[in-house]
Amino acid sequence: MFALRRQLGSRYYQTPILYRTTGQFSVKVLFTTSEAYPLIKTGGLADVSGALPTALRKLKADVRILIPGYPQVLKNVKNLAPLTVLHFIPQVGTVNLLQGEMPDSDTPVYVIKHPALYERDGGPYLDAMGQNWVDNPLRFGVLSHVAAVLSSGFSPLTWKPDVVHCNDWQSGLTPAIMKFFSTEHAKAVFSIHNLAYQGNFADIWVGLLGLPPQSFQPEGVEFYGDLSFLKAGIVYADSIITVSPNYAREIQTPAYAYGMDGLLRAQSAKLHGILNGIDDQQWNPQLDRHLIHSYDHAHLAGKLANKRALQQQLGLDMNTEGPLLAVVSRMAHQKGLDIVLDAASALLQDGAQLAILGSGDPGLEREFTKLAKDHPGRVSIVTGYNETLSHQIMAGADIFLMPSRFEPCGLNQMYGLAYGTPPVVRRTGGLADSVSDTDISTVKGASALKKGISTGFVFDLATTEDFLICVRRAMTLFQDKQAWHQLQQNGMKQELSWTHSAKQYMAIYRKLIKP
Ligand code: ADP
Ligand code: GLC
């Protein structure tokens, strides 16, 4: 963009572009993301980027997705065709922009085609050895620049967004680039899905990515001597959203903020917490194409059939009365799976079975593999990423375990609710906002279960002891078939879809673009 400014001279600052939305749509949004289901997925960000644009389009927002052209994206986007060429992108010069549609909806998708940056074996962020790609600042600097160009007066497209909605550090530079390089640009919304991933890189990247030297200061993009993509988003966005109200509070405290609590307190006037929803077409036991037996809250026999099918598939004993406990997760410190490991022997002794699907930390993968070897028929571990199995586990398990140390929102606990698989969660982030504890030992607790309020089990401390007490409470209630059935129904009847949250996003967009 520096080069562009030099070339255009003062015209750069004077382009008289007006952003007005016409026609049936009330707002035009460029939804910039580094992953989106079903194109490419490593975690919940993909689920959100797949479902939220669809929910917003139902509310008449003209949402279009911008995503890097990884091989999976090039393969999965429908009707993909060249659209235009963008020039003056720092370090790379030009990139091609392609346009197509999401495979399962008519949501338009803009794809950045740059083979050297994005077309490689491995994941979107990590190489085949599980290490960060060394050129990630460049790969996502380019994503941020392209989003900024398309949202400024310099875009060659006739479609101009009113709002650019950036997600996580990978597009965090966009609001900063727009602020520094153009006077006419869209409003910027920045969603924090996980504050632990900040995109902090050596200061040399400030110049390499075309940011002005004056941006590198504590009030700007500098964070403990590094260039921070996440901080850039927080400082320069017009509105910051995080994915649950509780996490919005937590990240303003030192325990959850990875050094950014002061910054977030200072920006609290523009910080909002909106709970994620779930895609009720993809995650619905009545419609789920991954399941052998469909079911709903009134026909739970299908769930038992899924349990038997899962036990058979995973090599677990089938003639058991005990509950099948399950984990589907990235194996990272955040998720507290070491706590599950520590509690496992006690839970197995109590008669539980354990099914785990996950990948990440090689140490945890090894420990769970050993546990499964030591307990054939009782414990199953599948490492790697498997979308189909994740649905089958959600349907076949009895209790879902999510003892996260922190959890911005969490989607799996909500999938557990929708699938009649009550979750055991730690009281943190979005887990606390989406799961209500069950304790029928008190009159109030028994009435909460009857009234449809209780949905799962919640504990406070990230310790094996607290976790064990909580899972045992769940296992005890599991033996009371009538109470359990009520609990399953409570979860399955919750309104978990995106409809309500999408309206909250719309309200924020509208407020920002109000003339
Ligand atoms: P996070 O984004 O922090 O990983 P979420 O609960 O928000 O946590 O979302 C995780 C998503 O990734 C869910 O859709 C979950 O089913 C999926 N997932 C996690 N690990 C795996 C895996 N090994 N195989 C398939 N899906 C997985
Ligand atoms: C992140 C968070 C998770 C959240 C997801 C989608 O990956 O870790 O809690 O549900 O983003 O917002």
XYZ file of C-alpha atoms and ligand atoms in Angstrom:
554
model
C 0.000 0.000 0.000
C 2.960 2.332 0.530
C 3.868 1.794 -3.077
C 0.289 2.486 -4.060
C 0.275 5.698 -2.074
C 3.495 6.830 -3.713
C 2.095 6.112 -7.114
C -1.191 7.865 -6.564
C 0.272 10.745 -4.535
C -2.299 12.905 -2.824
C -5.140 11.267 -4.754
C -4.709 8.372 -2.352
C -6.267 10.382 0.409
C -8.955 12.066 -1.625
C -10.788 9.313 -3.435
C -14.426 10.366 -3.009
C -16.053 6.997 -2.514
C -19.379 6.794 -0.731
C -20.436 3.552 0.834
C -24.174 3.301 0.549
C -26.125 0.117 0.503
C -28.903 -0.195 -1.999
C -31.407 -2.845 -2.993
C -32.798 -5.573 -0.785
C -29.751 -5.793 1.490
C -29.472 -3.613 4.560
C -25.709 -3.940 4.993
C -22.783 -5.295 2.988
C -20.190 -7.251 4.945
C -16.824 -8.639 3.882
C -16.343 -11.555 6.287
C -12.598 -12.185 6.390
C -11.471 -15.480 7.831
C -8.618 -17.967 7.751
C -10.944 -21.015 7.839
C -14.592 -21.780 7.072
C -16.501 -25.061 7.174
C -16.973 -26.972 4.853
C -14.047 -25.485 2.907
C -11.352 -25.995 5.524
C -11.524 -26.477 9.275
C -9.162 -26.782 12.226
C -11.612 -25.745 14.963
C -14.579 -23.655 16.007
C -13.612 -20.606 13.926
C -14.434 -22.649 10.827
C -17.838 -23.612 12.228
C -18.602 -19.958 12.974
C -17.342 -18.734 9.579
C -19.452 -21.378 7.844
C -22.680 -20.694 9.731
C -22.768 -17.035 10.780
C -22.655 -15.606 7.220
C -25.612 -17.819 6.290
C -27.571 -16.652 9.340
C -26.740 -13.016 8.524
C -27.800 -13.444 4.909
C -31.170 -14.704 6.166
C -31.447 -11.337 7.910
C -30.783 -9.640 4.573
C -27.145 -8.793 5.100
C -25.090 -9.150 1.907
C -22.246 -11.116 3.488
C -19.355 -12.338 1.366
C -16.481 -14.414 2.642
C -12.799 -13.661 1.951
C -10.402 -16.578 2.507
C -6.891 -17.632 1.415
C -6.714 -20.095 -1.469
C -5.420 -23.188 0.327
C -5.681 -26.324 -1.853
C -8.823 -27.461 0.026
C -10.472 -24.089 -0.601
C -9.620 -24.131 -4.306
C -11.085 -27.627 -4.504
C -14.248 -27.049 -2.469
C -15.505 -23.614 -3.523
C -18.339 -23.924 -6.049
C -18.156 -22.222 -9.468
C -14.735 -20.752 -8.764
C -13.602 -18.338 -11.479
C -11.058 -15.516 -11.863
C -12.384 -12.119 -10.827
C -9.606 -9.537 -10.789
C -5.968 -8.885 -9.999
C -4.937 -6.823 -6.977
C -1.700 -4.850 -7.176
C 0.731 -3.251 -4.756
C 0.381 -5.853 -2.006
C 3.559 -5.616 0.141
C 6.238 -8.228 -0.551
C 4.225 -10.115 -3.161
C 3.168 -7.370 -5.563
C 0.107 -8.861 -7.181
C -2.381 -11.514 -6.138
C -5.249 -12.960 -8.108
C -8.717 -12.769 -6.680
C -11.155 -15.532 -7.590
C -14.873 -15.643 -6.881
C -17.175 -18.576 -6.237
C -19.779 -19.763 -3.764
C -19.898 -21.836 -0.599
C -20.622 -25.488 -1.477
C -23.761 -25.677 0.671
C -25.241 -22.192 0.200
C -25.198 -19.307 -2.223
C -22.861 -17.204 -0.043
C -20.280 -15.615 -2.350
C -16.647 -16.396 -1.560
C -13.624 -14.355 -2.601
C -10.496 -16.491 -2.724
C -6.945 -15.138 -2.709
C -4.965 -17.162 -5.218
C -1.253 -17.053 -4.492
C 0.286 -20.509 -4.920
C 3.584 -19.713 -3.182
C 1.798 -18.535 -0.053
C -1.136 -20.873 0.282
C -0.855 -23.954 -1.924
C 1.173 -26.379 0.186
C 0.753 -29.664 2.003
C -0.032 -29.256 5.686
C -2.589 -27.159 7.536
C -3.561 -23.507 7.241
C -1.247 -22.519 10.098
C 1.087 -25.469 10.665
C 3.372 -27.526 8.467
C 3.255 -31.319 8.306
C 5.536 -31.461 11.384
C 3.072 -29.383 13.416
C 5.276 -26.264 13.385
C 3.967 -22.790 12.513
C 4.719 -21.917 8.893
C 7.691 -19.552 9.183
C 6.125 -17.107 6.732
C 2.791 -16.871 8.598
C 3.225 -13.105 9.110
C 3.451 -12.744 5.344
C 0.653 -15.213 4.546
C -1.780 -13.490 6.887
C -0.337 -10.032 6.294
C -1.398 -10.542 2.686
C -4.871 -11.701 3.800
C -5.152 -8.553 5.938
C -3.988 -6.306 3.084
C -6.379 -7.815 0.571
C -9.285 -7.340 3.005
C -8.192 -3.718 3.504
C -7.966 -3.038 -0.246
C -11.393 -4.575 -0.903
C -12.833 -2.454 1.914
C -11.290 0.819 0.766
C -11.742 3.239 -2.091
C -8.964 1.425 -3.942
C -10.938 -1.725 -4.521
C -11.317 -2.584 -8.202
C -14.640 -4.279 -7.396
C -17.963 -2.532 -7.833
C -19.181 -4.300 -4.677
C -17.962 -2.233 -1.730
C -18.598 -3.481 1.803
C -20.009 -1.216 4.498
C -18.310 -3.366 7.121
C -15.244 -5.574 7.037
C -15.631 -8.242 9.695
C -12.197 -9.633 10.629
C -11.692 -12.778 12.663
C -8.773 -13.521 14.994
C -5.187 -12.403 14.535
C -4.929 -13.657 10.968
C -6.889 -10.658 9.700
C -6.104 -8.383 12.646
C -3.959 -6.002 10.613
C -6.853 -5.039 8.344
C -8.340 -2.289 10.549
C -4.852 -0.764 11.018
C -4.024 -0.830 7.310
C -7.333 0.834 6.434
C -6.893 3.530 9.057
C -3.352 4.370 7.924
C -3.801 4.278 4.174
C -7.217 5.463 3.151
C -9.676 8.078 4.255
C -12.642 6.322 2.689
C -13.088 2.831 3.925
C -15.575 0.435 5.467
C -16.115 0.201 9.227
C -14.081 -2.556 10.870
C -15.462 -5.189 13.236
C -12.906 -7.464 14.855
C -13.924 -10.795 16.403
C -11.695 -12.395 19.009
C -12.253 -16.138 19.027
C -9.233 -16.852 21.184
C -7.001 -14.273 22.851
C -4.282 -16.858 23.427
C -3.336 -16.766 19.746
C -2.009 -13.274 19.130
C 0.070 -13.355 15.962
C 3.086 -11.628 17.548
C 6.091 -11.339 15.223
C 9.505 -9.657 15.185
C 9.435 -5.884 14.616
C 11.073 -6.244 11.204
C 7.617 -7.211 9.915
C 6.316 -3.690 10.541
C 8.268 -2.389 7.549
C 8.021 -5.597 5.536
C 4.228 -5.499 5.745
C 4.116 -1.844 4.783
C 2.983 -0.457 8.132
C 4.170 3.077 8.911
C 6.907 3.343 11.575
C 4.643 5.513 13.747
C 2.218 2.601 14.111
C 4.873 0.716 16.094
C 4.246 2.163 19.522
C 2.377 1.055 22.665
C -0.786 2.884 21.542
C -0.507 1.118 18.171
C 0.564 -2.325 16.981
C 3.558 -2.787 19.293
C 3.264 -5.458 21.999
C 6.291 -6.127 24.213
C 8.650 -5.301 21.353
C 6.814 -7.366 18.733
C 4.322 -6.501 16.022
C 1.014 -7.935 17.239
C -1.682 -8.656 14.642
C -4.233 -9.220 17.411
C -3.436 -5.944 19.124
C -3.724 -4.140 15.792
C -7.267 -5.460 15.447
C -8.162 -4.479 19.001
C -6.731 -0.965 18.747
C -7.953 0.019 15.290
C -11.302 -1.770 14.872
C -14.470 0.272 15.310
C -16.077 -2.538 17.239
C -14.618 -5.606 18.970
C -16.681 -8.715 19.498
C -15.767 -11.780 21.431
C -17.665 -15.021 21.341
C -19.437 -15.031 24.714
C -20.470 -12.387 27.247
C -18.554 -14.139 30.021
C -15.309 -14.263 27.998
C -15.764 -10.551 27.246
C -15.594 -9.985 31.019
C -12.804 -12.497 31.624
C -10.405 -11.016 29.061
C -10.476 -7.742 30.940
C -8.780 -9.528 33.863
C -5.099 -10.597 34.049
C -5.893 -14.313 34.478
C -7.411 -14.652 31.003
C -5.864 -11.879 28.928
C -2.305 -12.970 28.102
C -1.087 -9.449 28.871
C -3.883 -7.610 27.066
C -6.296 -6.956 29.969
C -5.294 -3.296 30.374
C -5.696 -2.706 26.656
C -9.105 -4.396 26.632
C -10.304 -2.475 29.681
C -9.274 0.709 27.904
C -11.280 -0.389 24.845
C -14.239 -1.758 26.799
C -16.684 0.799 25.361
C -16.399 -0.899 21.970
C -16.118 -4.491 23.285
C -19.168 -6.778 23.078
C -19.699 -10.439 23.972
C -22.041 -12.381 21.688
C -22.505 -16.087 22.299
C -21.884 -18.291 19.268
C -24.745 -20.327 17.927
C -24.666 -23.723 16.261
C -25.459 -24.618 12.682
C -28.741 -26.453 13.165
C -28.562 -27.982 9.695
C -25.116 -29.540 10.270
C -25.506 -30.306 13.980
C -28.972 -31.744 14.302
C -29.498 -35.426 15.261
C -32.650 -35.526 13.149
C -30.880 -34.433 9.950
C -27.288 -35.531 10.559
C -26.071 -37.423 7.467
C -23.114 -38.829 9.454
C -25.394 -40.866 11.735
C -26.716 -44.338 11.145
C -29.808 -43.657 13.274
C -31.524 -40.291 13.438
C -33.372 -39.198 16.575
C -34.879 -36.238 18.381
C -35.905 -35.371 21.920
C -39.132 -37.322 21.624
C -37.494 -40.411 20.107
C -34.345 -41.132 22.059
C -34.235 -44.835 21.169
C -32.222 -43.823 18.104
C -29.568 -42.436 20.395
C -29.058 -45.814 22.062
C -28.730 -47.398 18.625
C -26.003 -44.864 17.820
C -24.246 -45.767 21.078
C -24.166 -49.441 20.179
C -22.936 -48.672 16.658
C -20.201 -46.431 18.063
C -19.095 -49.000 20.632
C -18.833 -51.571 17.891
C -16.952 -49.238 15.576
C -14.461 -48.217 18.286
C -13.958 -51.746 19.651
C -15.587 -50.925 23.000
C -17.456 -53.573 25.029
C -21.140 -53.515 24.122
C -22.800 -55.257 27.027
C -22.258 -52.498 29.571
C -24.653 -50.428 31.613
C -22.174 -47.669 32.462
C -22.038 -44.344 30.684
C -19.869 -43.714 27.667
C -17.879 -40.533 28.333
C -16.482 -38.666 25.340
C -14.020 -36.002 24.299
C -13.700 -34.415 20.843
C -11.052 -31.755 20.989
C -7.903 -30.087 19.919
C -5.291 -31.457 22.314
C -4.027 -28.226 23.779
C -3.367 -26.978 27.317
C -6.503 -24.804 26.976
C -8.758 -27.859 26.842
C -7.649 -29.400 30.175
C -7.339 -32.924 28.765
C -4.521 -33.694 31.190
C -7.241 -33.474 33.859
C -9.257 -36.128 32.006
C -6.141 -38.326 31.854
C -5.528 -37.965 35.594
C -9.148 -38.805 36.399
C -9.457 -41.649 33.885
C -8.530 -44.641 36.099
C -11.008 -43.613 38.779
C -13.770 -43.140 36.231
C -13.073 -46.491 34.602
C -13.220 -48.134 38.026
C -16.628 -46.532 38.503
C -17.821 -48.353 35.369
C -17.449 -45.686 32.670
C -16.128 -46.109 29.150
C -14.104 -43.403 27.452
C -13.997 -42.402 23.757
C -11.545 -39.750 22.655
C -11.112 -38.076 19.285
C -8.438 -35.434 19.069
C -5.125 -34.282 17.821
C -2.431 -31.856 18.841
C -0.028 -32.182 21.760
C 2.015 -35.332 20.977
C 2.535 -36.015 24.702
C -1.212 -36.146 25.354
C -1.809 -38.235 22.248
C 0.783 -40.725 23.559
C -0.699 -40.842 27.064
C -4.230 -41.448 25.785
C -2.947 -44.118 23.390
C -1.287 -45.883 26.331
C -4.497 -45.599 28.382
C -6.460 -47.238 25.557
C -3.873 -50.018 25.263
C -4.039 -50.676 29.002
C -7.852 -50.780 28.965
C -9.022 -52.647 25.856
C -12.784 -52.532 25.408
C -13.031 -49.645 27.874
C -11.064 -46.807 26.284
C -10.774 -45.810 22.647
C -8.562 -43.097 21.216
C -8.632 -41.909 17.623
C -5.993 -39.335 16.758
C -6.270 -36.983 13.815
C -9.161 -35.006 12.442
C -12.377 -36.851 11.550
C -15.560 -34.846 10.961
C -17.829 -37.892 10.571
C -16.576 -39.554 13.735
C -16.990 -36.299 15.673
C -20.724 -36.364 14.859
C -21.002 -40.084 15.620
C -19.321 -39.632 18.999
C -21.581 -36.719 19.850
C -24.609 -38.900 19.093
C -23.353 -42.162 20.590
C -21.839 -40.916 23.848
C -23.790 -40.401 27.067
C -21.773 -37.607 28.651
C -19.489 -35.057 26.951
C -16.375 -33.878 28.830
C -15.009 -30.343 28.427
C -12.847 -29.335 31.402
C -11.305 -26.330 29.633
C -8.964 -24.036 31.523
C -10.408 -21.252 29.426
C -12.964 -21.378 26.631
C -13.919 -18.264 24.675
C -17.178 -19.913 23.651
C -16.868 -23.601 22.863
C -19.154 -25.289 20.382
C -18.834 -28.915 21.406
C -20.712 -28.435 24.668
C -23.578 -26.986 22.623
C -23.415 -29.905 20.190
C -23.591 -32.137 23.293
C -26.760 -30.342 24.415
C -28.353 -30.665 20.979
C -27.487 -34.391 20.794
C -28.841 -35.365 24.230
C -25.287 -35.840 25.525
C -25.191 -33.632 28.628
C -21.836 -31.888 28.984
C -19.574 -31.701 32.027
C -17.853 -28.315 31.780
C -15.707 -25.982 33.808
C -17.330 -22.692 34.773
C -15.419 -20.491 32.330
C -16.036 -18.399 29.214
C -18.849 -19.539 26.979
C -19.152 -22.848 28.846
C -20.556 -20.942 31.818
C -22.886 -19.013 29.509
C -24.279 -22.080 27.754
C -24.515 -24.870 30.351
C -26.605 -24.769 33.495
C -25.675 -27.096 36.381
C -27.874 -29.949 37.587
C -28.063 -30.789 41.264
C -31.191 -32.628 42.335
C -30.033 -32.930 45.950
C -31.707 -29.602 46.703
C -35.354 -28.630 46.207
C -34.307 -25.716 44.034
C -32.050 -27.951 41.921
C -34.753 -30.597 41.466
C -37.180 -27.925 40.375
C -34.631 -26.468 37.904
C -34.391 -29.888 36.282
C -38.183 -30.199 36.030
C -38.572 -26.683 34.674
C -36.122 -27.335 31.835
C -33.407 -25.049 33.219
C -30.671 -27.567 34.096
C -28.776 -28.843 31.090
C -25.443 -30.304 32.237
C -22.837 -30.300 34.990
C -20.543 -27.433 35.934
C -17.461 -27.377 38.180
C -15.205 -24.539 39.261
C -11.574 -25.508 39.672
C -9.344 -26.918 36.960
C -8.274 -29.762 39.246
C -8.658 -33.511 38.942
C -10.541 -33.542 42.239
C -13.205 -30.993 41.243
C -13.574 -32.586 37.827
C -13.972 -36.085 39.319
C -16.624 -34.928 41.784
C -18.545 -33.346 38.936
C -18.328 -36.324 36.552
C -19.413 -38.589 39.403
C -22.458 -36.379 39.960
C -23.257 -36.850 36.282
C -22.693 -40.609 36.469
C -24.963 -40.901 39.501
C -27.779 -39.056 37.748
C -27.221 -41.240 34.671
C -28.442 -44.217 36.741
C -31.764 -42.431 37.384
C -33.277 -43.025 33.957
C -36.219 -40.695 34.400
C -34.150 -37.751 35.622
C -31.562 -38.379 32.921
C -34.171 -38.419 30.227
C -35.486 -35.111 31.485
C -31.960 -33.659 31.437
C -31.386 -34.832 27.861
C -34.650 -33.279 26.781
C -33.812 -29.996 28.511
C -30.617 -29.704 26.462
C -32.212 -30.790 23.210
C -34.980 -28.214 23.578
C -32.568 -25.291 24.108
C -32.587 -22.609 21.428
C -28.988 -22.874 20.243
C -29.239 -21.747 16.623
C -27.555 -18.633 15.241
C -30.799 -16.700 14.846
C -30.605 -14.721 18.087
C -26.864 -14.014 17.929
C -26.982 -13.027 14.255
C -29.492 -10.312 15.197
C -26.998 -8.968 17.722
C -24.289 -8.814 15.032
C -26.724 -7.001 12.756
C -27.427 -4.439 15.471
C -23.693 -3.740 15.762
C -23.209 -3.421 11.999
C -26.209 -1.076 11.742
C -25.014 1.119 14.579
C -21.608 1.452 12.943
C -22.901 2.481 9.552
C -25.704 4.731 10.799
C -25.270 8.003 8.908
P -11.880 -24.822 19.438
O -12.287 -23.956 18.314
O -11.208 -24.095 20.552
O -11.090 -26.003 19.001
P -14.743 -25.384 19.715
O -15.472 -26.223 20.692
O -15.228 -24.015 19.508
O -13.213 -25.408 20.137
O -14.803 -26.048 18.286
C -14.132 -27.220 17.965
C -14.661 -27.738 16.653
O -13.677 -28.590 16.084
C -15.902 -28.564 16.799
O -16.661 -28.502 15.609
C -15.321 -29.966 16.988
O -16.234 -30.974 16.678
C -14.177 -29.930 16.035
N -13.074 -30.839 16.327
C -12.101 -30.694 17.251
N -11.225 -31.713 17.170
C -11.664 -32.509 16.176
C -11.185 -33.732 15.591
N -10.078 -34.322 16.030
N -11.886 -34.258 14.580
C -13.020 -33.666 14.126
N -13.515 -32.522 14.626
C -12.845 -31.954 15.636
C -11.941 -20.562 19.331
C -12.246 -20.850 20.787
C -13.571 -21.519 21.001
C -14.668 -20.886 20.167
C -14.233 -20.859 18.710
C -15.275 -20.225 17.794
O -11.323 -21.601 18.699
O -11.218 -21.600 21.393
O -13.926 -21.452 22.368
O -15.863 -21.613 20.294
O -13.058 -20.114 18.576
O -15.601 -18.918 18.171
